[in-house]
Amino acid sequence: MDNQIIRDRLQAQFPQAILAVSERFGDLSVTLRREDLLAVVTWLRDHPETPYDFLEHLSGVDYLGRTPRFEVVIHLMSLRYLHRICLKVTAPEDDPHVPSLTPLYPTANYQERETWDLLGIVFDGHPSLQRILMPDDWIGHPQRKDHPLGEEEVAFTFNQERIYAQKPFAKE
Amino acid sequence: MTILEVPTPHDITEPALAGTTETMVLNMGPHHPSTHGVLRLVLELDGEIVISAAPDVGFLHTGIEKNMESKTYQKALVMTDRMDYLAPLSNNLCYALAVEKLMQVEIPERVQVIRVLLVELQRISSHLVWLGTHALDLAAMSVFLYAMREREQILDIFELVSGARMMTSYIRIGGLAYDVPADFLPTVDALVEVMPSRIDEYEDLLTGNPIWLERTVGVGALDGKAAVAYGLTGANLRATGVPYDVRKAQPYSGYETYEFQVPIGKNGDIYDRYRVRMAEMRQSVLICRQAAERLRAIGPGPYVTPDRKVAPPPKSEITHSMESLIHHFKLWTEGFKPPVGDAYVSIESPRGSLGCYVVSDGGPKPWRVHFRSPSLINLQGLHHMAKGRLVADLVALIASLDPVLGEVDR
């Protein structure tokens, strides 16, 4: 299976959706417009010749200082043709929304929950977008670059009032 | 297909059968011996029958990915041991391969052979823990003792090469931490010699055992289509008849040159998963034997890449070469700087397809590392398998999926 075939097919089918294509290290990677993600993934999944039936990996990256700030990386795998394609979608900081792939691939469920939990990227259309790794009452998204690699200040009698006033306690 | 739902603990606060019959919401875990770690399951039960099972994970979340962003590439490797603590060498290999792909480092053949040999030993030892605990969960006590006997032998080999039994950090970026000792091959030979007969012993205890068959055949069956949709990989996927093995599909570390089979099942039930893993152990022994032969044919040689920008020079060189001293100093104070970009690598870990996505911003620390952890993703199929079964079957189901909670939560 050749990268070139898939690349040409995608470009013929969605000329306006593709923003960039890279074949670094021999891996096909395509950056898509956010609004076309669902259409492209559905087309790839249901393609009669090369169905990408397995969503292998979904996660996000926080490129702090770059606009748009967030990027969601999706690796689709065709189990019959043993070919992998990487799709990338970007989302700006003030509108971190990306369409959810869970209706197309149930396996995206936990991976999207994890990405939302740790990076704060909202997946529109996800059946139950809740925190998965962090506690439910956690404030913030710890994998973001502006979230400090935190340690907790130790409370002594001389500073406990100040610390407890800022500390988010679990709600009753 | 409406069956493909993955409930969250919040979904179960409103019982699905409210009004029609009396159901009970029960917490299983996080401290429950059969959840193999700290896995909490929120169950909705109608008597003994499971209506809904929602895994609640995250109790072991230690922020490994976040921590890796603040360490240099070499130091971050140590964190990978702590993810899947039953297969640290597989995690080492996955991360090392991803960084090596990013930097386009050539790895000497001898190193690749040792890596394959160690990772296959790791697969056997991890499957032995799975077998022992799985049988223990179904009240077959003695299998555990037999399985631990051979696992101990494999851990001794890891101790021999790396000095550590569990947290090895032995496979490094660019090669290995140090060369294998002289008595490595004889020790491996001794294990490879006895292993097939020992696997026969386990099979004698379980494969035809009527109680074992009663508890496993037809329980938690899943078809291939649903397994792919849920993203199951490894033995759980192959038990359903889908022959997807990363070692064959996208070979790494020279796996394409070894002769081995990919065992598959048919029904995707617990018994098929058991048979697939047992057959996998036999195949791993075959690969180990081939790798040991190759290593013996190659003889002594390099244990890291000769590229001094990635791997440090040997200590003996540092005493008389100024350049070596500079390389050594630069590597351990500053680290190396891979070019800007990202790379994704997936390998066949004992639990399934383990992926590593590394992003470099051109600095000495990774900008982002993400692991596709097969344990977490395999858990999504649990609800579908457990629905309509008894609570006692759920215990067998968790064990048969073989999750390692350190990797689920990272």
Coordinates of C-alpha atoms in Angstrom, one line a residue:
Chain A
M1 CA 0.0 0.0 0.0
D2 CA 1.4 3.3 -1.0
N3 CA 1.1 6.6 0.7
Q4 CA 0.8 8.3 -2.7
I5 CA -2.4 6.5 -3.6
I6 CA -4.2 7.5 -0.4
R7 CA -2.8 11.0 -0.7
D8 CA -4.0 11.4 -4.3
R9 CA -7.4 10.0 -3.4
L10 CA -7.8 12.3 -0.5
Q11 CA -6.8 15.3 -2.5
A12 CA -9.2 14.4 -5.3
Q13 CA -12.1 13.9 -2.9
F14 CA -11.5 16.7 -0.4
P15 CA -9.4 19.4 -2.2
Q16 CA -10.5 22.2 0.1
A17 CA -10.2 20.2 3.4
I18 CA -6.5 19.4 3.3
L19 CA -4.2 22.1 4.7
A20 CA -0.9 20.3 4.7
V21 CA 0.5 16.8 3.9
S22 CA 3.7 15.3 5.1
E23 CA 5.4 12.0 4.5
R24 CA 8.3 12.3 7.0
F25 CA 9.8 9.0 8.1
G26 CA 7.5 7.3 5.5
D27 CA 4.4 8.0 7.6
L28 CA 1.5 9.8 5.8
S29 CA 0.3 12.7 7.9
V30 CA -2.5 15.0 6.8
T31 CA -3.6 18.3 8.5
L32 CA -7.3 18.9 8.0
R33 CA -9.7 21.8 8.4
R34 CA -11.6 21.3 11.6
E35 CA -15.1 21.4 10.0
D36 CA -14.2 18.7 7.5
L37 CA -12.8 16.2 10.0
L38 CA -16.0 14.1 10.3
A39 CA -16.6 14.0 6.6
V40 CA -13.0 12.9 5.9
V41 CA -12.9 10.3 8.7
T42 CA -16.3 8.8 7.6
W43 CA -15.1 8.6 4.0
L44 CA -11.8 6.9 5.1
R45 CA -13.7 4.5 7.3
D46 CA -16.2 3.5 4.7
H47 CA -14.0 3.5 1.7
P48 CA -14.7 0.3 -0.3
E49 CA -11.0 -0.4 -1.2
T50 CA -9.1 0.8 1.8
P51 CA -11.3 0.9 4.9
Y52 CA -9.6 2.4 7.9
D53 CA -11.6 0.3 10.3
F54 CA -9.4 0.8 13.4
L55 CA -8.8 4.0 15.3
E56 CA -5.5 3.2 16.9
H57 CA -4.6 6.4 18.7
L58 CA -6.1 9.8 19.5
S59 CA -4.5 12.4 21.7
G60 CA -3.8 16.1 21.8
V61 CA -0.8 18.4 21.9
D62 CA -0.6 21.9 23.5
Y63 CA 1.6 24.1 21.3
L64 CA 1.7 27.0 23.8
G65 CA 2.8 30.2 22.0
R66 CA 1.6 29.0 18.6
T67 CA -1.7 29.9 17.0
P68 CA -3.8 27.9 16.8
R69 CA -2.7 26.5 20.2
F70 CA -4.1 23.0 20.3
E71 CA -3.7 20.1 17.9
V72 CA -5.5 16.8 18.0
V73 CA -3.6 13.9 16.5
I74 CA -5.5 10.8 15.2
H75 CA -3.9 7.6 13.9
L76 CA -6.2 5.5 11.8
M77 CA -5.2 2.0 10.8
S78 CA -6.5 -0.3 8.1
L79 CA -6.3 -3.8 9.5
R80 CA -6.8 -5.3 6.0
Y81 CA -4.2 -3.3 4.2
L82 CA -2.0 -2.7 7.1
H83 CA -1.6 1.0 6.4
R84 CA -1.6 3.8 8.9
I85 CA -2.6 7.4 8.3
C86 CA -2.2 10.3 10.7
L87 CA -4.8 13.0 10.8
K88 CA -4.2 16.3 12.5
V89 CA -6.8 19.0 13.4
T90 CA -6.0 22.3 15.1
A91 CA -8.2 24.3 17.5
P92 CA -7.6 27.9 18.8
E93 CA -7.2 28.6 22.5
D94 CA -10.5 30.6 22.8
D95 CA -12.5 27.9 21.0
P96 CA -10.9 24.5 21.8
H97 CA -13.6 22.5 20.2
V98 CA -13.2 19.5 17.9
P99 CA -15.9 17.1 16.5
S100 CA -16.0 13.8 18.4
L101 CA -15.2 10.6 16.6
T102 CA -16.9 8.4 19.2
P103 CA -20.1 8.0 17.1
L104 CA -17.8 6.6 14.3
Y105 CA -15.4 4.6 16.4
P106 CA -16.5 3.6 20.0
T107 CA -12.8 3.2 20.9
A108 CA -12.3 6.9 20.7
N109 CA -14.5 7.3 23.9
Y110 CA -11.8 6.9 26.5
Q111 CA -9.1 8.6 24.5
E112 CA -11.2 11.7 23.9
R113 CA -12.2 11.7 27.6
E114 CA -8.5 11.6 28.5
T115 CA -7.6 14.4 26.0
W116 CA -10.4 16.5 27.5
D117 CA -9.4 15.8 31.0
L118 CA -5.7 16.5 30.6
L119 CA -5.7 19.2 27.8
G120 CA -9.1 20.7 28.0
I121 CA -10.0 20.1 24.3
V122 CA -13.8 19.7 24.0
F123 CA -15.1 17.0 21.7
D124 CA -18.5 18.0 20.4
G125 CA -20.9 15.1 20.1
H126 CA -19.2 12.9 22.7
P127 CA -21.8 10.9 24.7
S128 CA -20.4 11.6 28.1
L129 CA -17.3 13.9 28.2
Q130 CA -16.2 13.5 31.8
R131 CA -12.9 13.5 33.6
I132 CA -11.3 10.1 33.5
L133 CA -7.8 10.2 35.1
M134 CA -8.1 13.3 37.4
P135 CA -10.6 13.6 40.2
D136 CA -14.0 15.0 39.3
D137 CA -13.5 18.2 41.3
W138 CA -10.1 19.0 39.8
I139 CA -9.7 22.5 38.6
G140 CA -7.8 23.0 35.4
H141 CA -6.2 20.7 32.8
P142 CA -2.8 19.5 34.0
Q143 CA -1.2 18.5 30.7
R144 CA -1.5 22.1 29.5
K145 CA 1.9 23.8 29.2
D146 CA 0.8 26.7 31.4
H147 CA -0.2 24.3 34.2
P148 CA 2.7 24.1 36.6
L149 CA 4.4 20.8 37.3
G150 CA 3.0 21.4 40.7
E151 CA 4.0 20.6 44.2
E152 CA 1.8 21.4 47.1
E153 CA 3.1 23.9 49.6
V154 CA 3.3 22.2 53.0
A155 CA 0.9 23.8 55.5
F156 CA 2.4 24.8 58.8
T157 CA 0.7 26.8 61.5
F158 CA 2.2 30.1 60.3
N159 CA 0.9 29.7 56.7
Q160 CA -2.0 27.3 56.9
E161 CA -4.6 30.1 56.7
R162 CA -3.3 31.5 53.5
I163 CA -2.9 28.0 51.9
Y164 CA -6.3 26.7 53.0
A165 CA -8.0 29.8 51.7
Q166 CA -6.7 29.1 48.1
K167 CA -6.9 25.3 48.2
P168 CA -9.8 23.7 46.3
F169 CA -11.3 21.2 48.8
A170 CA -13.6 18.4 47.6
K171 CA -17.2 19.6 47.6
E172 CA -19.6 17.9 49.9
Chain B
M1 CA -25.1 -1.0 16.2
T2 CA -26.6 0.2 19.5
I3 CA -24.7 -2.3 21.7
L4 CA -21.4 -0.4 21.4
E5 CA -21.8 1.9 24.4
V6 CA -19.2 2.6 27.1
P7 CA -20.9 3.7 30.3
T8 CA -19.2 6.1 32.8
P9 CA -19.8 5.8 36.6
H10 CA -22.1 8.9 36.3
D11 CA -24.4 7.1 33.9
I12 CA -25.2 4.4 36.5
T13 CA -26.5 6.8 39.2
E14 CA -29.8 6.5 37.3
P15 CA -30.4 2.7 37.1
A16 CA -31.4 1.6 33.6
L17 CA -34.2 -0.7 34.8
A18 CA -35.7 1.8 37.3
G19 CA -39.4 1.1 37.8
T20 CA -39.5 -2.3 36.2
T21 CA -37.6 -4.3 38.7
E22 CA -35.4 -3.6 41.7
T23 CA -31.7 -3.1 40.9
M24 CA -28.8 -2.4 43.0
V25 CA -25.8 -0.2 42.4
L26 CA -22.6 -1.8 43.8
N27 CA -19.0 -0.6 44.0
M28 CA -16.5 -3.3 43.1
G29 CA -13.0 -2.0 44.1
P30 CA -10.8 0.0 44.1
H31 CA -9.5 -2.4 46.8
H32 CA -10.7 -5.7 45.5
P33 CA -8.2 -8.5 45.0
S34 CA -9.6 -9.5 41.7
T35 CA -9.4 -6.1 40.0
H36 CA -5.6 -6.6 39.7
G37 CA -4.7 -3.2 41.1
V38 CA -6.9 -0.2 41.9
L39 CA -9.7 -0.5 39.4
R40 CA -13.1 0.6 40.5
L41 CA -16.1 -0.8 38.8
V42 CA -19.6 0.7 39.3
L43 CA -22.0 -2.2 38.8
E44 CA -25.7 -2.2 38.3
L45 CA -27.0 -5.5 39.4
D46 CA -30.3 -7.4 39.1
G47 CA -29.7 -10.0 41.8
E48 CA -26.5 -11.7 40.7
I49 CA -26.8 -10.5 37.1
V50 CA -24.7 -7.6 35.8
I51 CA -26.8 -5.0 33.9
S52 CA -24.1 -2.4 33.5
A53 CA -20.5 -2.3 34.4
A54 CA -18.6 1.1 34.3
P55 CA -14.9 1.1 34.9
D56 CA -13.7 4.1 36.9
V57 CA -10.0 4.5 36.5
G58 CA -7.4 7.1 37.5
F59 CA -6.6 6.0 41.1
L60 CA -3.0 5.3 40.0
H61 CA -2.6 8.4 37.9
T62 CA 1.0 9.7 38.5
G63 CA 1.3 12.2 35.7
I64 CA 4.1 10.2 33.9
E65 CA 3.5 12.0 30.6
K66 CA 3.6 15.5 32.3
N67 CA 6.7 14.5 34.2
M68 CA 8.5 13.4 31.1
E69 CA 8.1 16.8 29.6
S70 CA 10.4 18.2 32.3
K71 CA 13.2 15.7 31.9
T72 CA 15.7 15.2 29.1
Y73 CA 15.0 12.4 26.7
Q74 CA 17.4 9.9 28.5
K75 CA 16.0 10.7 31.9
A76 CA 12.4 10.4 30.8
L77 CA 13.1 6.8 29.8
V78 CA 13.1 5.8 33.5
M79 CA 9.5 6.9 33.8
T80 CA 8.4 4.4 31.2
D81 CA 9.3 1.4 33.5
R82 CA 6.6 2.5 35.9
M83 CA 3.8 2.4 33.4
D84 CA 3.3 -1.3 32.7
Y85 CA 5.2 -2.6 35.6
L86 CA 4.8 -6.2 34.4
A87 CA 6.5 -5.4 31.1
P88 CA 9.0 -2.6 31.7
L89 CA 11.3 -3.7 28.8
S90 CA 8.5 -3.4 26.3
N91 CA 7.8 0.2 27.4
N92 CA 11.5 1.0 27.3
L93 CA 11.6 -0.4 23.7
C94 CA 8.5 1.6 22.6
Y95 CA 9.8 4.9 23.8
A96 CA 13.4 4.3 22.6
L97 CA 12.1 3.3 19.1
A98 CA 10.0 6.5 19.0
V99 CA 12.9 8.8 19.9
E100 CA 15.2 6.8 17.5
K101 CA 12.7 7.3 14.7
L102 CA 12.7 11.1 15.4
M103 CA 16.5 11.2 15.3
Q104 CA 16.9 8.6 12.6
V105 CA 19.5 6.6 14.5
E106 CA 20.9 3.4 13.1
I107 CA 20.8 0.6 15.6
P108 CA 23.5 -2.2 15.3
E109 CA 22.1 -5.6 14.5
R110 CA 23.5 -7.2 17.6
V111 CA 21.6 -4.7 19.8
Q112 CA 18.4 -5.4 17.9
V113 CA 18.8 -9.2 18.5
I114 CA 19.3 -8.6 22.3
R115 CA 16.3 -6.3 22.3
V116 CA 14.1 -8.9 20.7
L117 CA 15.3 -11.6 23.0
L118 CA 14.6 -9.6 26.1
V119 CA 11.3 -8.4 25.0
E120 CA 10.1 -11.9 24.2
L121 CA 11.3 -13.1 27.6
Q122 CA 9.3 -10.2 29.0
R123 CA 6.3 -11.4 27.1
I124 CA 6.6 -14.8 28.7
S125 CA 7.1 -13.4 32.2
S126 CA 4.1 -11.1 31.8
H127 CA 1.9 -13.9 30.5
L128 CA 3.0 -16.0 33.4
V129 CA 1.7 -13.4 35.9
W130 CA -1.5 -13.2 33.9
L131 CA -1.9 -17.0 33.9
G132 CA -1.1 -17.3 37.6
T133 CA -3.5 -14.5 38.8
H134 CA -6.2 -15.5 36.3
A135 CA -6.2 -19.1 37.6
L136 CA -6.0 -17.8 41.2
D137 CA -9.1 -15.7 40.6
L138 CA -11.0 -18.8 39.5
A139 CA -9.7 -20.6 42.6
A140 CA -7.0 -22.7 40.9
M141 CA -4.3 -22.1 43.5
S142 CA -1.5 -24.3 42.3
V143 CA -1.1 -22.8 38.8
F144 CA 0.1 -19.5 40.4
L145 CA 2.9 -21.3 42.2
Y146 CA 4.1 -23.1 39.1
A147 CA 3.9 -19.8 37.0
M148 CA 5.9 -17.9 39.6
R149 CA 8.6 -20.5 39.5
E150 CA 9.4 -19.8 35.9
R151 CA 8.8 -16.1 36.2
E152 CA 11.4 -16.0 38.9
Q153 CA 13.9 -17.6 36.5
I154 CA 13.2 -14.9 33.9
L155 CA 13.5 -12.1 36.5
D156 CA 16.9 -13.5 37.4
I157 CA 17.9 -13.0 33.8
F158 CA 16.8 -9.4 33.9
E159 CA 18.7 -9.0 37.1
L160 CA 21.7 -10.5 35.4
V161 CA 21.7 -8.0 32.5
S162 CA 20.4 -4.8 34.2
G163 CA 20.9 -5.2 37.9
A164 CA 17.1 -4.8 38.5
R165 CA 14.4 -7.4 38.5
M166 CA 11.4 -5.1 37.7
M167 CA 12.4 -1.5 36.9
T168 CA 15.1 -2.4 34.4
S169 CA 15.6 0.8 32.2
Y170 CA 17.9 -1.5 30.2
I171 CA 16.9 -0.6 26.7
R172 CA 18.1 2.9 26.1
I173 CA 17.8 5.4 23.3
G174 CA 20.5 4.3 20.8
G175 CA 21.0 0.8 22.2
L176 CA 21.3 -0.8 25.6
A177 CA 22.5 0.5 29.0
Y178 CA 25.5 -1.8 29.0
D179 CA 26.6 -5.0 27.4
V180 CA 25.1 -8.4 28.4
P181 CA 27.3 -10.4 30.7
A182 CA 29.2 -13.5 29.6
D183 CA 26.8 -16.0 31.3
F184 CA 23.7 -14.4 29.7
L185 CA 23.4 -16.9 26.8
P186 CA 23.8 -20.0 29.0
T187 CA 21.1 -18.7 31.4
V188 CA 18.8 -18.0 28.5
D189 CA 19.5 -21.4 27.0
A190 CA 18.6 -23.1 30.3
L191 CA 15.3 -21.3 30.4
V192 CA 14.4 -21.9 26.7
E193 CA 15.3 -25.6 27.3
V194 CA 12.8 -26.1 30.1
M195 CA 10.1 -23.7 29.1
P196 CA 8.1 -25.8 26.6
S197 CA 7.7 -28.7 29.1
R198 CA 6.7 -26.2 31.8
I199 CA 4.0 -24.7 29.5
D200 CA 2.8 -28.3 29.0
E201 CA 2.5 -28.5 32.8
Y202 CA 0.3 -25.5 33.0
E203 CA -1.8 -26.8 30.2
D204 CA -2.1 -30.1 31.9
L205 CA -3.5 -28.3 34.9
L206 CA -6.0 -26.1 33.0
T207 CA -6.7 -26.8 29.3
G208 CA -8.9 -29.9 29.8
N209 CA -9.9 -29.2 33.4
P210 CA -13.8 -29.4 33.6
I211 CA -14.1 -26.6 36.2
W212 CA -11.8 -24.4 34.2
L213 CA -13.9 -25.1 31.0
E214 CA -17.1 -24.5 32.9
R215 CA -15.9 -21.1 34.0
T216 CA -14.3 -19.9 30.7
V217 CA -15.9 -21.4 27.6
G218 CA -18.5 -19.1 26.1
V219 CA -18.1 -16.5 28.8
G220 CA -17.6 -12.9 27.6
A221 CA -17.6 -13.8 23.9
L222 CA -17.0 -10.9 21.5
D223 CA -17.0 -11.0 17.7
G224 CA -14.2 -9.5 15.7
K225 CA -16.1 -6.5 14.5
A226 CA -17.1 -5.4 18.0
A227 CA -13.5 -6.0 19.2
V228 CA -12.1 -3.8 16.5
A229 CA -14.7 -1.1 17.2
Y230 CA -13.8 -1.1 20.9
G231 CA -10.1 -0.9 19.9
L232 CA -9.1 -4.1 21.6
T233 CA -5.6 -5.2 20.7
G234 CA -3.2 -8.0 21.6
A235 CA -4.5 -11.4 22.6
N236 CA -7.9 -10.1 23.3
L237 CA -8.3 -9.1 19.7
R238 CA -6.6 -12.2 18.3
A239 CA -8.9 -14.4 20.3
T240 CA -11.8 -13.1 18.2
G241 CA -10.1 -14.3 15.1
V242 CA -8.6 -11.0 13.8
P243 CA -4.9 -11.8 13.1
Y244 CA -3.5 -8.4 13.9
D245 CA -0.1 -8.5 15.5
V246 CA 2.2 -5.4 15.2
R247 CA 5.2 -7.7 14.9
K248 CA 3.8 -9.0 11.6
A249 CA 1.8 -6.0 10.5
Q250 CA 4.5 -3.3 10.9
P251 CA 7.7 -5.1 11.9
Y252 CA 10.2 -3.3 14.1
S253 CA 13.7 -4.4 15.5
G254 CA 14.0 -7.0 12.8
Y255 CA 10.9 -9.1 13.7
E256 CA 10.4 -9.7 9.9
T257 CA 13.5 -12.0 9.9
Y258 CA 12.2 -14.3 12.7
E259 CA 10.0 -17.3 12.1
F260 CA 6.9 -17.4 14.2
Q261 CA 3.2 -17.8 14.0
V262 CA 0.4 -15.5 15.2
P263 CA -2.0 -17.7 17.1
I264 CA -5.7 -16.7 16.7
G265 CA -8.9 -17.9 18.4
K266 CA -12.4 -18.2 17.1
N267 CA -15.1 -17.3 19.6
G268 CA -13.4 -14.5 21.5
D269 CA -14.4 -15.9 24.9
I270 CA -12.2 -16.2 28.0
Y271 CA -11.1 -19.7 27.0
D272 CA -9.9 -18.5 23.6
R273 CA -7.9 -15.7 25.2
Y274 CA -6.4 -18.3 27.4
R275 CA -5.5 -20.5 24.5
V276 CA -4.1 -17.6 22.5
R277 CA -1.8 -16.5 25.3
M278 CA -0.6 -20.0 26.0
A279 CA 0.3 -20.4 22.3
E280 CA 1.9 -17.0 22.3
M281 CA 4.3 -18.1 25.0
R282 CA 5.3 -21.1 22.9
Q283 CA 6.0 -18.8 20.0
S284 CA 8.0 -16.4 22.2
V285 CA 10.2 -19.4 23.2
L286 CA 10.8 -20.1 19.5
I287 CA 11.8 -16.5 18.9
C288 CA 14.0 -16.5 22.0
R289 CA 15.8 -19.6 20.7
Q290 CA 16.3 -18.0 17.2
A291 CA 17.6 -14.8 18.8
A292 CA 20.0 -16.7 21.1
E293 CA 21.4 -18.6 18.1
R294 CA 21.9 -15.3 16.2
L295 CA 23.6 -13.6 19.2
R296 CA 25.9 -16.6 19.5
A297 CA 26.8 -16.3 15.8
I298 CA 27.4 -12.6 16.0
G299 CA 29.6 -12.9 19.0
P300 CA 30.9 -9.9 21.0
G301 CA 30.2 -6.5 19.5
P302 CA 28.7 -3.1 20.1
Y303 CA 25.9 -2.6 22.6
V304 CA 25.0 1.0 21.5
T305 CA 25.0 2.9 18.3
P306 CA 28.4 4.4 17.4
D307 CA 26.7 7.8 17.0
R308 CA 28.3 9.7 19.9
K309 CA 25.7 12.5 19.7
V310 CA 23.1 10.0 21.0
A311 CA 24.9 7.4 23.1
P312 CA 27.8 8.1 25.4
P313 CA 31.3 6.8 24.6
P314 CA 32.7 3.9 26.5
K315 CA 34.4 4.8 29.8
S316 CA 37.8 3.6 28.6
E317 CA 37.8 6.2 25.7
I318 CA 37.1 9.1 28.0
T319 CA 40.4 8.7 29.8
H320 CA 42.5 9.5 26.6
S321 CA 40.2 11.2 24.2
M322 CA 39.2 14.9 24.6
E323 CA 36.3 14.6 22.2
S324 CA 34.9 11.6 24.0
L325 CA 35.0 13.6 27.3
I326 CA 33.2 16.5 25.6
H327 CA 30.5 14.1 24.2
H328 CA 30.0 12.5 27.6
F329 CA 29.8 15.8 29.3
K330 CA 27.4 17.3 26.8
L331 CA 25.1 14.2 26.8
W332 CA 24.8 14.1 30.6
T333 CA 24.5 17.8 31.3
E334 CA 22.5 19.0 28.3
G335 CA 21.2 16.0 26.5
F336 CA 20.7 15.6 22.8
K337 CA 18.4 17.6 20.6
P338 CA 16.2 15.8 18.1
P339 CA 15.0 17.8 15.1
V340 CA 11.6 19.5 15.4
G341 CA 8.7 17.2 14.5
D342 CA 6.7 14.3 15.8
A343 CA 6.9 10.5 15.5
Y344 CA 4.5 7.7 16.3
V345 CA 5.6 4.1 16.9
S346 CA 3.6 1.2 18.0
I347 CA 4.9 -2.2 19.2
E348 CA 3.3 -5.4 20.3
S349 CA 3.5 -5.3 24.1
P350 CA 2.3 -8.3 26.1
R351 CA -1.0 -6.4 26.6
G352 CA -1.6 -5.3 23.0
S353 CA -0.5 -2.6 20.7
L354 CA 1.4 -0.1 22.8
G355 CA 2.0 3.2 21.0
C356 CA 4.3 6.1 21.7
Y357 CA 3.8 9.6 20.2
V358 CA 6.7 11.9 20.7
V359 CA 6.8 15.6 19.8
S360 CA 10.0 17.5 19.7
D361 CA 10.4 21.3 19.7
G362 CA 14.1 21.0 18.9
G363 CA 15.2 21.2 22.6
P364 CA 16.7 18.5 24.8
K365 CA 13.4 17.7 26.5
P366 CA 10.4 16.2 24.8
W367 CA 7.6 18.7 24.2
R368 CA 4.9 16.1 24.5
V369 CA 5.0 12.3 25.0
H370 CA 1.8 10.3 24.8
F371 CA 1.4 6.6 25.2
R372 CA -1.5 4.6 23.7
S373 CA -2.0 2.3 26.5
P374 CA -3.6 -1.0 25.5
S375 CA -4.8 -1.7 29.0
L376 CA -7.0 1.4 29.2
I377 CA -8.5 0.9 25.7
N378 CA -9.1 -2.8 26.3
L379 CA -11.2 -1.9 29.3
Q380 CA -13.8 -0.3 27.1
G381 CA -15.0 -3.7 26.0
L382 CA -15.7 -4.9 29.6
H383 CA -19.3 -3.5 29.8
H384 CA -20.2 -5.3 26.5
M385 CA -18.7 -8.6 27.7
A386 CA -20.1 -8.5 31.2
K387 CA -23.7 -7.5 30.4
G388 CA -26.1 -10.2 31.3
R389 CA -23.4 -12.4 33.0
L390 CA -23.0 -13.2 36.7
V391 CA -20.7 -11.2 39.0
A392 CA -18.5 -14.2 39.4
D393 CA -18.0 -14.1 35.6
L394 CA -16.9 -10.5 35.8
V395 CA -14.0 -11.5 38.0
A396 CA -12.9 -13.9 35.3
L397 CA -13.4 -11.3 32.6
I398 CA -11.3 -8.7 34.3
A399 CA -8.4 -11.2 34.6
S400 CA -8.8 -12.4 31.0
L401 CA -8.5 -8.8 29.7
D402 CA -5.2 -8.6 31.6
P403 CA -5.2 -4.9 32.4
V404 CA -2.2 -3.4 34.3
L405 CA -3.5 -0.4 36.3
G406 CA -0.1 1.3 36.2
E407 CA -0.5 1.6 32.5
V408 CA -4.2 2.4 32.5
D409 CA -3.7 5.5 34.6
R410 CA 0.0 6.4 33.8

